Coordinates of C-alpha atoms in Angstrom, one line a residue:
Chain T
M1 CA -0.2 -0.1 -0.1
A2 CA 1.4 3.0 -0.8
L3 CA 1.5 5.9 1.7
R4 CA -0.7 8.9 1.1
R5 CA 0.7 12.5 1.6
V6 CA 0.0 14.8 4.1
V7 CA -0.6 18.5 4.3
V8 CA -1.3 21.1 6.6
T9 CA -4.3 23.4 6.0
G10 CA -4.8 25.3 9.1
L11 CA -3.3 26.5 11.7
G12 CA -4.5 27.8 15.6
A13 CA -2.6 29.4 18.3
I14 CA -2.9 30.9 21.8
T15 CA 0.5 31.5 23.4
P16 CA 2.2 34.0 25.5
L17 CA 3.0 36.1 22.7
G18 CA -0.4 36.8 21.4
N19 CA -3.9 34.6 21.0
T20 CA -4.1 34.2 17.4
V21 CA -1.8 33.3 14.9
A22 CA -1.1 36.3 13.2
A23 CA -0.6 37.7 17.1
Y24 CA 2.0 34.7 17.4
W25 CA 3.9 35.5 14.4
D26 CA 4.1 39.0 15.0
G27 CA 5.5 38.8 18.2
L28 CA 8.2 35.7 16.9
S29 CA 9.0 38.0 13.9
R30 CA 9.7 41.2 16.7
G31 CA 11.5 38.9 19.0
V32 CA 9.3 39.5 21.7
S33 CA 9.4 38.1 25.2
G34 CA 6.5 36.7 26.5
A35 CA 7.7 36.4 30.2
G36 CA 6.5 38.4 33.3
P37 CA 5.5 38.0 36.9
I38 CA 3.2 35.2 37.6
T39 CA -0.2 36.4 37.9
R40 CA -2.2 33.0 38.4
F41 CA -1.2 32.6 41.8
D42 CA 0.3 34.2 44.7
A43 CA 4.0 33.1 43.6
S44 CA 5.9 35.6 46.5
K45 CA 7.2 32.5 48.7
F46 CA 8.4 30.4 45.3
K47 CA 11.8 30.7 44.1
T48 CA 10.7 31.4 40.6
R49 CA 8.1 34.1 40.3
F50 CA 7.6 34.6 36.8
A51 CA 6.5 32.7 33.9
C52 CA 5.2 33.2 30.1
E53 CA 1.6 33.4 30.7
V54 CA -1.3 33.8 28.0
K55 CA -2.6 37.3 28.1
G56 CA -6.1 39.1 27.9
Y57 CA -7.5 35.7 27.6
N58 CA -11.2 35.6 29.4
A59 CA -12.8 32.5 29.2
D60 CA -16.3 33.9 28.8
D61 CA -15.3 35.3 25.3
F62 CA -15.2 31.5 24.1
F63 CA -17.5 29.5 26.5
E64 CA -20.8 29.9 28.1
R65 CA -20.3 30.4 31.7
K66 CA -21.7 26.8 32.8
E67 CA -19.7 24.9 30.4
G68 CA -16.3 27.0 30.8
R69 CA -16.2 25.9 34.2
K70 CA -16.0 22.3 33.2
L71 CA -12.9 22.6 31.2
D72 CA -9.6 23.2 32.9
L73 CA -7.5 25.9 31.5
F74 CA -5.5 23.4 29.1
S75 CA -8.7 22.1 27.7
Q76 CA -9.8 25.7 27.0
F77 CA -6.7 26.8 25.3
A78 CA -7.2 23.3 23.4
V79 CA -10.8 24.4 22.3
V80 CA -9.5 27.8 21.3
A81 CA -6.8 27.1 19.2
A82 CA -8.5 24.0 17.5
D83 CA -11.5 26.2 16.6
Q84 CA -8.9 28.9 15.0
A85 CA -7.3 25.9 12.9
I86 CA -10.7 24.1 12.0
A87 CA -12.4 27.5 10.8
E88 CA -9.3 28.4 8.7
A89 CA -9.2 25.0 7.2
G90 CA -13.1 25.2 6.5
L91 CA -14.1 21.7 8.1
T92 CA -17.4 23.0 9.4
D93 CA -19.1 24.1 6.3
G94 CA -20.4 20.6 5.3
S95 CA -18.0 19.7 2.6
V96 CA -16.1 17.2 4.9
N97 CA -17.3 13.9 6.2
K98 CA -16.7 14.1 9.6
D99 CA -16.6 10.3 10.5
R100 CA -13.1 10.8 8.7
V101 CA -11.9 13.8 10.7
G102 CA -10.1 12.7 13.7
V103 CA -8.4 14.5 16.8
I104 CA -4.9 13.6 18.1
W105 CA -4.2 16.0 21.1
G106 CA -0.9 16.5 23.0
S107 CA -0.7 17.5 27.0
G108 CA 2.2 16.7 29.2
I109 CA 0.1 17.1 32.4
G110 CA -3.5 17.8 31.8
G111 CA -5.7 19.7 34.1
L112 CA -3.2 20.1 37.0
R113 CA -4.9 23.0 38.5
T114 CA -8.0 21.2 38.8
F115 CA -6.3 18.4 40.1
Q116 CA -4.3 20.4 42.9
E117 CA -7.5 22.3 43.8
E118 CA -9.7 19.1 44.6
C119 CA -7.0 17.7 46.6
V120 CA -6.4 21.0 48.5
A121 CA -10.0 21.1 49.2
F122 CA -10.3 17.4 50.4
A123 CA -7.0 17.9 52.5
K124 CA -8.4 20.8 54.0
G125 CA -11.8 19.1 55.2
D126 CA -12.6 16.2 57.8
G127 CA -11.9 13.4 55.6
T128 CA -15.2 13.3 54.2
P129 CA -15.0 12.9 50.6
R130 CA -16.6 15.6 48.8
F131 CA -15.0 15.5 45.3
N132 CA -16.7 17.4 42.3
P133 CA -18.1 15.2 39.9
F134 CA -16.5 17.2 37.2
F135 CA -12.9 16.6 38.9
I136 CA -11.7 13.4 36.7
P137 CA -13.3 14.4 33.3
K138 CA -11.9 18.0 33.8
M139 CA -8.4 17.0 34.7
I140 CA -7.7 13.7 32.6
A141 CA -5.2 14.8 29.8
D142 CA -7.3 13.1 26.9
I143 CA -10.4 15.0 27.8
A144 CA -8.9 18.3 25.7
S145 CA -9.5 15.7 22.3
G146 CA -12.7 14.7 23.8
H147 CA -14.0 18.3 23.7
I148 CA -12.7 19.2 20.4
S149 CA -14.6 16.2 18.8
M150 CA -18.1 17.0 20.9
K151 CA -17.9 20.1 20.1
H152 CA -17.5 19.7 15.9
G153 CA -19.0 16.3 15.9
F154 CA -15.7 14.5 14.6
R155 CA -15.8 10.9 14.9
G156 CA -12.6 9.8 13.6
P157 CA -9.5 8.7 15.6
N158 CA -9.3 10.3 18.9
F159 CA -7.0 10.6 21.9
V160 CA -4.1 12.5 23.6
T161 CA -0.6 12.0 23.4
V162 CA 1.2 12.3 27.0
S163 CA 5.3 12.2 26.6
A164 CA 6.3 15.2 28.8
C165 CA 7.5 18.2 26.7
A166 CA 7.3 15.8 23.6
S167 CA 3.7 15.3 23.9
S168 CA 2.5 17.4 21.1
S169 CA 5.1 16.5 18.4
N170 CA 4.0 13.0 19.1
S171 CA 0.6 13.7 18.1
I172 CA 1.5 15.5 15.3
I173 CA 3.5 12.5 14.1
D174 CA 0.6 10.2 15.2
A175 CA -1.6 12.4 13.0
F176 CA 0.5 12.1 10.3
N177 CA 0.8 8.5 10.6
Y178 CA -2.6 7.6 10.7
I179 CA -3.3 9.8 7.5
R180 CA -0.8 8.5 5.7
L181 CA -2.2 5.2 6.7
G182 CA -5.5 6.0 5.8
Y183 CA -7.2 5.9 9.0
A184 CA -8.5 9.3 8.7
D185 CA -8.5 12.1 6.0
V186 CA -8.1 15.1 8.2
I187 CA -6.6 15.0 11.9
V188 CA -7.4 18.1 14.0
T189 CA -4.1 17.9 16.2
G190 CA -1.7 19.9 18.5
G191 CA -1.3 20.3 21.9
S192 CA -1.7 22.4 25.1
E193 CA -0.5 23.1 28.4
A194 CA -1.6 25.3 31.6
A195 CA 0.7 24.4 34.5
V196 CA 1.2 27.6 35.9
T197 CA 0.1 26.7 39.1
E198 CA 1.5 26.4 42.6
A199 CA 1.9 22.6 41.8
G200 CA 3.4 23.3 38.4
I201 CA 5.9 26.1 39.5
G202 CA 6.9 24.5 42.7
G203 CA 7.3 20.8 41.2
F204 CA 9.6 22.2 38.5
N205 CA 11.4 24.6 41.2
A206 CA 12.2 21.3 42.7
L207 CA 13.7 19.7 40.4
K208 CA 15.8 22.8 39.8
A209 CA 14.4 22.9 36.3
L210 CA 13.4 26.6 35.9
S211 CA 15.1 29.9 35.7
E212 CA 15.3 31.7 38.9
R213 CA 16.2 35.2 37.3
N214 CA 13.2 36.9 39.1
D215 CA 15.0 40.3 38.6
A216 CA 15.1 40.1 34.9
A217 CA 12.2 37.7 34.0
E218 CA 11.8 39.1 30.1
T219 CA 15.8 38.0 29.5
A220 CA 15.7 34.9 31.7
S221 CA 15.0 32.1 28.7
R222 CA 18.4 32.7 27.3
P223 CA 19.0 29.4 25.1
Y224 CA 22.6 28.9 24.1
D225 CA 23.8 31.7 26.5
K226 CA 26.7 31.1 28.8
D227 CA 24.6 32.1 31.7
R228 CA 21.5 30.2 30.9
D229 CA 20.1 29.0 34.2
G230 CA 16.6 27.2 33.5
F231 CA 13.6 27.0 31.5
V232 CA 10.7 29.6 32.0
L233 CA 7.3 28.0 31.9
G234 CA 5.0 28.7 29.5
E235 CA 1.4 27.9 28.7
G236 CA -1.0 28.0 26.1
A237 CA -1.8 26.0 23.0
G238 CA -1.0 25.5 19.3
A239 CA -3.5 23.6 16.8
L240 CA -2.5 22.1 13.3
I241 CA -5.0 20.4 10.8
L242 CA -3.2 17.6 9.0
E243 CA -4.9 16.2 5.8
D244 CA -4.7 13.8 3.1
L245 CA -3.2 15.8 0.1
E246 CA -5.7 14.4 -2.4
H247 CA -8.4 15.3 -0.1
A248 CA -7.3 18.9 0.5
K249 CA -6.7 19.5 -3.2
A250 CA -10.1 17.9 -4.1
R251 CA -11.7 20.7 -1.7
G252 CA -9.7 23.4 -2.9
A253 CA -7.9 24.1 0.9
K254 CA -5.0 26.4 1.4
I255 CA -1.7 24.4 1.9
Y256 CA 0.9 25.5 4.2
A257 CA 3.3 22.7 4.2
E258 CA 3.5 19.2 3.8
V259 CA 4.6 16.8 6.5
L260 CA 7.5 15.0 5.4
G261 CA 8.8 13.1 8.0
G262 CA 8.8 12.4 11.5
G263 CA 11.2 10.4 14.1
M264 CA 10.7 9.1 17.6
S265 CA 13.3 7.8 20.1
A266 CA 14.1 7.6 23.6
D267 CA 17.2 8.0 25.5
A268 CA 17.2 5.2 28.0
Y269 CA 19.4 7.0 30.1
H270 CA 17.8 9.3 33.0
L271 CA 14.6 10.7 34.5
T272 CA 15.1 14.3 33.5
A273 CA 18.8 14.7 32.3
P274 CA 19.8 14.3 28.6
D275 CA 22.4 11.4 27.6
P276 CA 25.3 13.7 27.4
E277 CA 26.6 11.5 24.1
G278 CA 23.0 12.6 22.3
N279 CA 22.6 8.9 21.3
G280 CA 18.9 9.3 21.4
V281 CA 18.8 12.4 19.8
M282 CA 21.2 11.2 16.9
L283 CA 18.6 8.4 16.4
V284 CA 15.9 10.5 16.5
L285 CA 17.0 13.1 13.9
N286 CA 18.3 10.2 11.4
M287 CA 14.9 8.5 11.8
A288 CA 13.2 12.0 10.7
L289 CA 15.7 12.6 8.0
R290 CA 15.2 9.3 6.7
D291 CA 11.5 9.2 6.8
A292 CA 11.3 12.5 5.1
G293 CA 13.5 11.0 2.2
I294 CA 16.1 13.9 2.8
T295 CA 19.5 15.0 3.7
P296 CA 21.1 17.2 6.0
S297 CA 21.9 19.6 3.4
D298 CA 18.1 20.2 2.4
V299 CA 17.2 21.4 5.7
D300 CA 17.2 25.3 6.1
Y301 CA 15.8 25.7 9.7
I302 CA 15.8 23.7 13.0
N303 CA 13.7 24.8 15.6
T304 CA 15.6 23.3 18.8
H305 CA 13.8 22.2 21.7
G306 CA 16.7 24.5 23.1
T307 CA 14.9 25.3 26.6
S308 CA 17.8 27.4 28.2
T309 CA 18.7 24.4 30.6
P310 CA 22.8 24.4 31.2
L311 CA 22.9 20.7 30.1
G312 CA 20.0 20.5 27.7
D313 CA 21.1 23.1 25.2
G314 CA 24.4 22.0 24.7
A315 CA 23.6 18.0 24.3
E316 CA 21.1 18.9 21.8
V317 CA 23.2 21.1 19.4
K318 CA 26.4 18.3 19.8
A319 CA 24.0 15.4 18.6
I320 CA 22.5 17.8 15.4
Q321 CA 26.5 18.7 14.7
K322 CA 27.2 14.9 14.8
V323 CA 24.4 14.2 12.5
F324 CA 24.8 17.2 10.3
G325 CA 28.2 17.3 9.8
D326 CA 29.4 20.4 7.9
A327 CA 25.8 20.9 6.7
I328 CA 25.0 22.6 10.4
Y329 CA 26.9 25.6 9.3
D330 CA 24.4 26.6 6.5
L331 CA 21.5 25.8 8.6
N332 CA 19.6 28.6 10.7
I333 CA 19.1 27.6 14.3
S334 CA 16.6 29.0 16.7
S335 CA 15.0 28.3 19.9
T336 CA 11.6 30.2 20.1
K337 CA 11.2 29.2 23.6
S338 CA 13.5 32.4 24.2
M339 CA 10.2 34.4 23.6
T340 CA 7.3 31.7 24.7
G341 CA 9.0 29.9 27.4
H342 CA 8.3 26.4 27.8
L343 CA 4.8 25.3 27.0
L344 CA 5.7 21.8 27.9
G345 CA 2.9 19.4 26.3
G346 CA 1.9 22.2 23.9
A347 CA 5.7 23.2 22.9
G348 CA 5.9 20.9 19.9
A349 CA 2.8 22.2 18.5
I350 CA 3.6 26.0 18.8
E351 CA 6.9 25.2 17.6
A352 CA 5.6 23.4 14.6
V353 CA 3.4 26.3 13.7
A354 CA 6.6 28.7 14.1
S355 CA 8.2 26.4 11.7
I356 CA 5.7 26.6 9.3
L357 CA 5.4 30.2 9.6
A358 CA 9.0 30.5 8.9
M359 CA 8.2 28.8 5.8
E360 CA 5.4 31.0 4.8
H361 CA 7.2 34.2 5.5
S362 CA 10.8 33.5 4.6
L363 CA 11.6 34.7 8.0
V364 CA 13.4 32.7 10.8
P365 CA 12.3 33.6 14.4
P366 CA 15.2 34.5 16.5
T367 CA 16.6 33.1 19.4
I368 CA 16.5 36.1 21.7
N369 CA 18.2 37.3 24.9
H370 CA 21.6 36.3 23.8
F371 CA 24.2 38.4 25.7
T372 CA 27.4 36.2 26.2
D373 CA 28.7 33.3 24.1
D374 CA 28.7 30.2 25.6
P375 CA 32.4 28.8 25.0
E376 CA 31.2 25.1 25.0
L377 CA 29.6 25.8 21.8
D378 CA 30.6 26.1 18.3
P379 CA 31.0 30.0 17.5
R380 CA 30.3 29.0 13.6
L381 CA 26.9 28.2 14.2
N382 CA 24.3 30.5 13.1
F383 CA 21.8 30.5 16.3
T384 CA 19.6 33.5 14.7
F385 CA 20.6 35.4 17.9
N386 CA 18.5 38.4 18.9
Q387 CA 16.9 39.3 15.3
A388 CA 14.9 37.4 12.9
Q389 CA 16.9 36.6 9.8
Q390 CA 15.4 36.8 6.1
R391 CA 15.9 33.2 4.3
E392 CA 14.0 30.8 2.0
V393 CA 12.7 28.3 4.2
N394 CA 12.2 25.3 2.0
I395 CA 12.3 22.5 4.8
A396 CA 12.3 23.0 8.7
L397 CA 12.9 20.9 11.1
S398 CA 11.3 20.9 14.8
N399 CA 13.0 18.9 17.8
T400 CA 11.1 18.0 20.8
F401 CA 12.0 16.3 24.1
G402 CA 10.5 15.6 27.3
F403 CA 11.4 13.9 30.6
G404 CA 11.9 10.6 30.6
G405 CA 14.0 10.8 27.7
H406 CA 11.5 10.9 25.0
N407 CA 12.7 12.4 21.6
T408 CA 11.1 13.6 18.8
S409 CA 11.6 15.3 15.6
V410 CA 9.3 16.5 12.7
V411 CA 10.1 17.7 9.3
F412 CA 7.9 20.2 7.4
G413 CA 8.3 21.3 3.7
K414 CA 7.1 23.4 1.2
L415 CA 4.7 21.6 -0.8
R416 CA 6.2 20.1 -4.4
D417 CA 4.9 18.4 -6.7
Chain E
M1 CA -38.3 33.5 50.7
S2 CA -36.5 31.8 53.5
E3 CA -32.7 32.3 53.5
I4 CA -32.2 28.5 52.6
A5 CA -34.1 29.1 49.3
E6 CA -32.3 32.3 48.7
K7 CA -29.0 30.2 48.9
V8 CA -30.2 26.9 46.9
K9 CA -31.6 29.5 44.5
S10 CA -28.0 31.4 44.2
I11 CA -26.4 28.0 44.0
I12 CA -28.1 26.8 41.0
V13 CA -27.9 30.4 38.8
D14 CA -24.0 30.1 39.8
K15 CA -23.7 26.1 39.0
L16 CA -26.2 26.0 36.0
G17 CA -25.5 29.2 34.3
V18 CA -29.3 30.4 34.4
E19 CA -31.2 33.6 34.9
P20 CA -32.3 33.6 38.5
S21 CA -36.0 34.1 36.9
E22 CA -35.9 30.7 35.7
V23 CA -35.3 29.2 39.0
T24 CA -39.1 28.7 40.1
P25 CA -40.3 25.9 42.7
E26 CA -41.6 23.8 39.9
A27 CA -38.4 24.2 37.6
S28 CA -36.5 20.8 37.2
F29 CA -33.1 20.8 37.0
T30 CA -33.0 18.3 34.0
N31 CA -35.9 19.4 32.1
D32 CA -36.1 23.3 32.6
L33 CA -32.8 23.9 33.9
G34 CA -30.4 22.1 31.5
A35 CA -28.7 20.1 33.8
D36 CA -27.1 16.8 32.5
S37 CA -26.7 13.9 35.4
L38 CA -23.2 15.0 36.3
D39 CA -24.6 18.7 36.8
T40 CA -27.2 17.2 39.1
V41 CA -24.7 15.3 41.0
E42 CA -22.8 18.3 41.5
L43 CA -26.0 20.3 42.7
I44 CA -26.3 17.6 45.3
M45 CA -23.0 18.2 46.5
E46 CA -22.7 21.9 46.8
F47 CA -26.1 21.6 49.1
E48 CA -24.2 19.4 51.0
K49 CA -21.4 21.5 51.3
E50 CA -23.5 24.8 52.1
F51 CA -25.9 23.4 54.4
N52 CA -23.6 20.9 56.4
V53 CA -25.9 17.7 55.3
S54 CA -25.4 14.4 54.1
I55 CA -28.0 13.5 51.4
P56 CA -27.7 9.8 50.8
D57 CA -28.0 8.6 47.3
D58 CA -31.8 7.3 47.8
Q59 CA -32.9 10.4 48.7
A60 CA -30.8 12.6 46.3
E61 CA -32.8 10.8 43.6
N62 CA -36.2 12.2 44.7
I63 CA -34.7 15.7 44.4
G64 CA -35.5 17.0 41.2
T65 CA -36.8 20.2 41.0
V66 CA -36.0 23.3 43.2
G67 CA -39.0 23.0 45.3
Q68 CA -37.8 19.4 46.3
A69 CA -34.4 20.7 47.2
I70 CA -35.6 23.4 49.3
A71 CA -38.2 21.6 51.1
Y72 CA -35.4 18.9 51.8
L73 CA -33.0 21.2 53.3
E74 CA -35.6 23.0 55.2
E75 CA -36.1 19.9 56.9
H76 CA -32.8 18.5 57.4
A77 CA -30.1 21.7 57.4
K78 CA -28.3 22.1 60.7

């Protein structure tokens, strides 16, 4: 059976840089930081008191109050971003068979605030269980894809992938594969996270994973800078409509890009630390390139995982260098997490959107907040520091890795015949 | 209207997102106020919390209207 070709026909985004795809791109292309003081809870006793929050979001603009109450913020973000992509792709105008439309979403954690609030309420009581009947269906990570399907009547394959910060690259790769294999014609995919809560910040602080640069939040996320000290937690969602190429052509859909290939691997090394040898990352890159049928010199842009942690950034770059050889010097590399912060299970999705928009606009979004070169990194690499660079991007590769040692890499290309 | 009735009404308005004028004694949670089975469970739990009572399942099944809720709570609230 010949595999079908898969294209991207719609995008959606609600991010710390803006709550539409256009606003997100505006922030990315101008090199804006999405970081600021935490407003979602009183963080005064926390080691980290800033994050990249979504701004100006009001649930009442999108949900009836009774309905919105039943969705954790991560699900709200999912529905809002998916709605944008669905509307753009024209999936609800009656021209698409909804039995052939699936939803494969990604979330690293799910409804963390809901979980926290319900457990705290129980602990404050006298031991009598008074859990809200919506507790479980609000908290479970898979409910995001459930809500999207219920809202639009999409009855194709439906589930959520969980692989920490790689979750929504896994969801995109799954969507790609299920369409390639003919399980669905269209899949709404992407990912979302809303973990800026006491448990989220406190938990990542305990892991020493977060930047603690409280006096300079906007410059705290500084991938590849010598003085990087951890990631900045972000929140939000990215959505992509993946579609069988022939199906998209037949209905005259706008085609942003083709999904050329994907790779998945494991470090099999440590809970949270990357394998310093980069074996898992080399595996995933080679798998993605092979799946896409391309060589390293075909790639114009790599949107790296680059979270701004001391260990992770260097390990990823060294692995890319081993796989790409001298071709790495012709690449643009950037970590858009320098602007958006780290959306965990939403990261792969918003970075896929960023990679596709870079192709669309022939502009590589920057790695902002670069002050001091890291002597451990090859100075000949182009990290697109501080300012976007004009460049025709025909093929972009997006890396995302998760705690647990999950590695994913997705390749997008401009549609060719 | 009793204090209990006022509180019951405001809980229903809050949880079900309905207008206060719709919350009449005869109004059925499911037929008139748009509640599904989970909404109804949540309402009962809110009544338990607010009025510090424990409503056994077999009695909760008999509370289907605003008036039935008020009557039950006026009898059992501490």
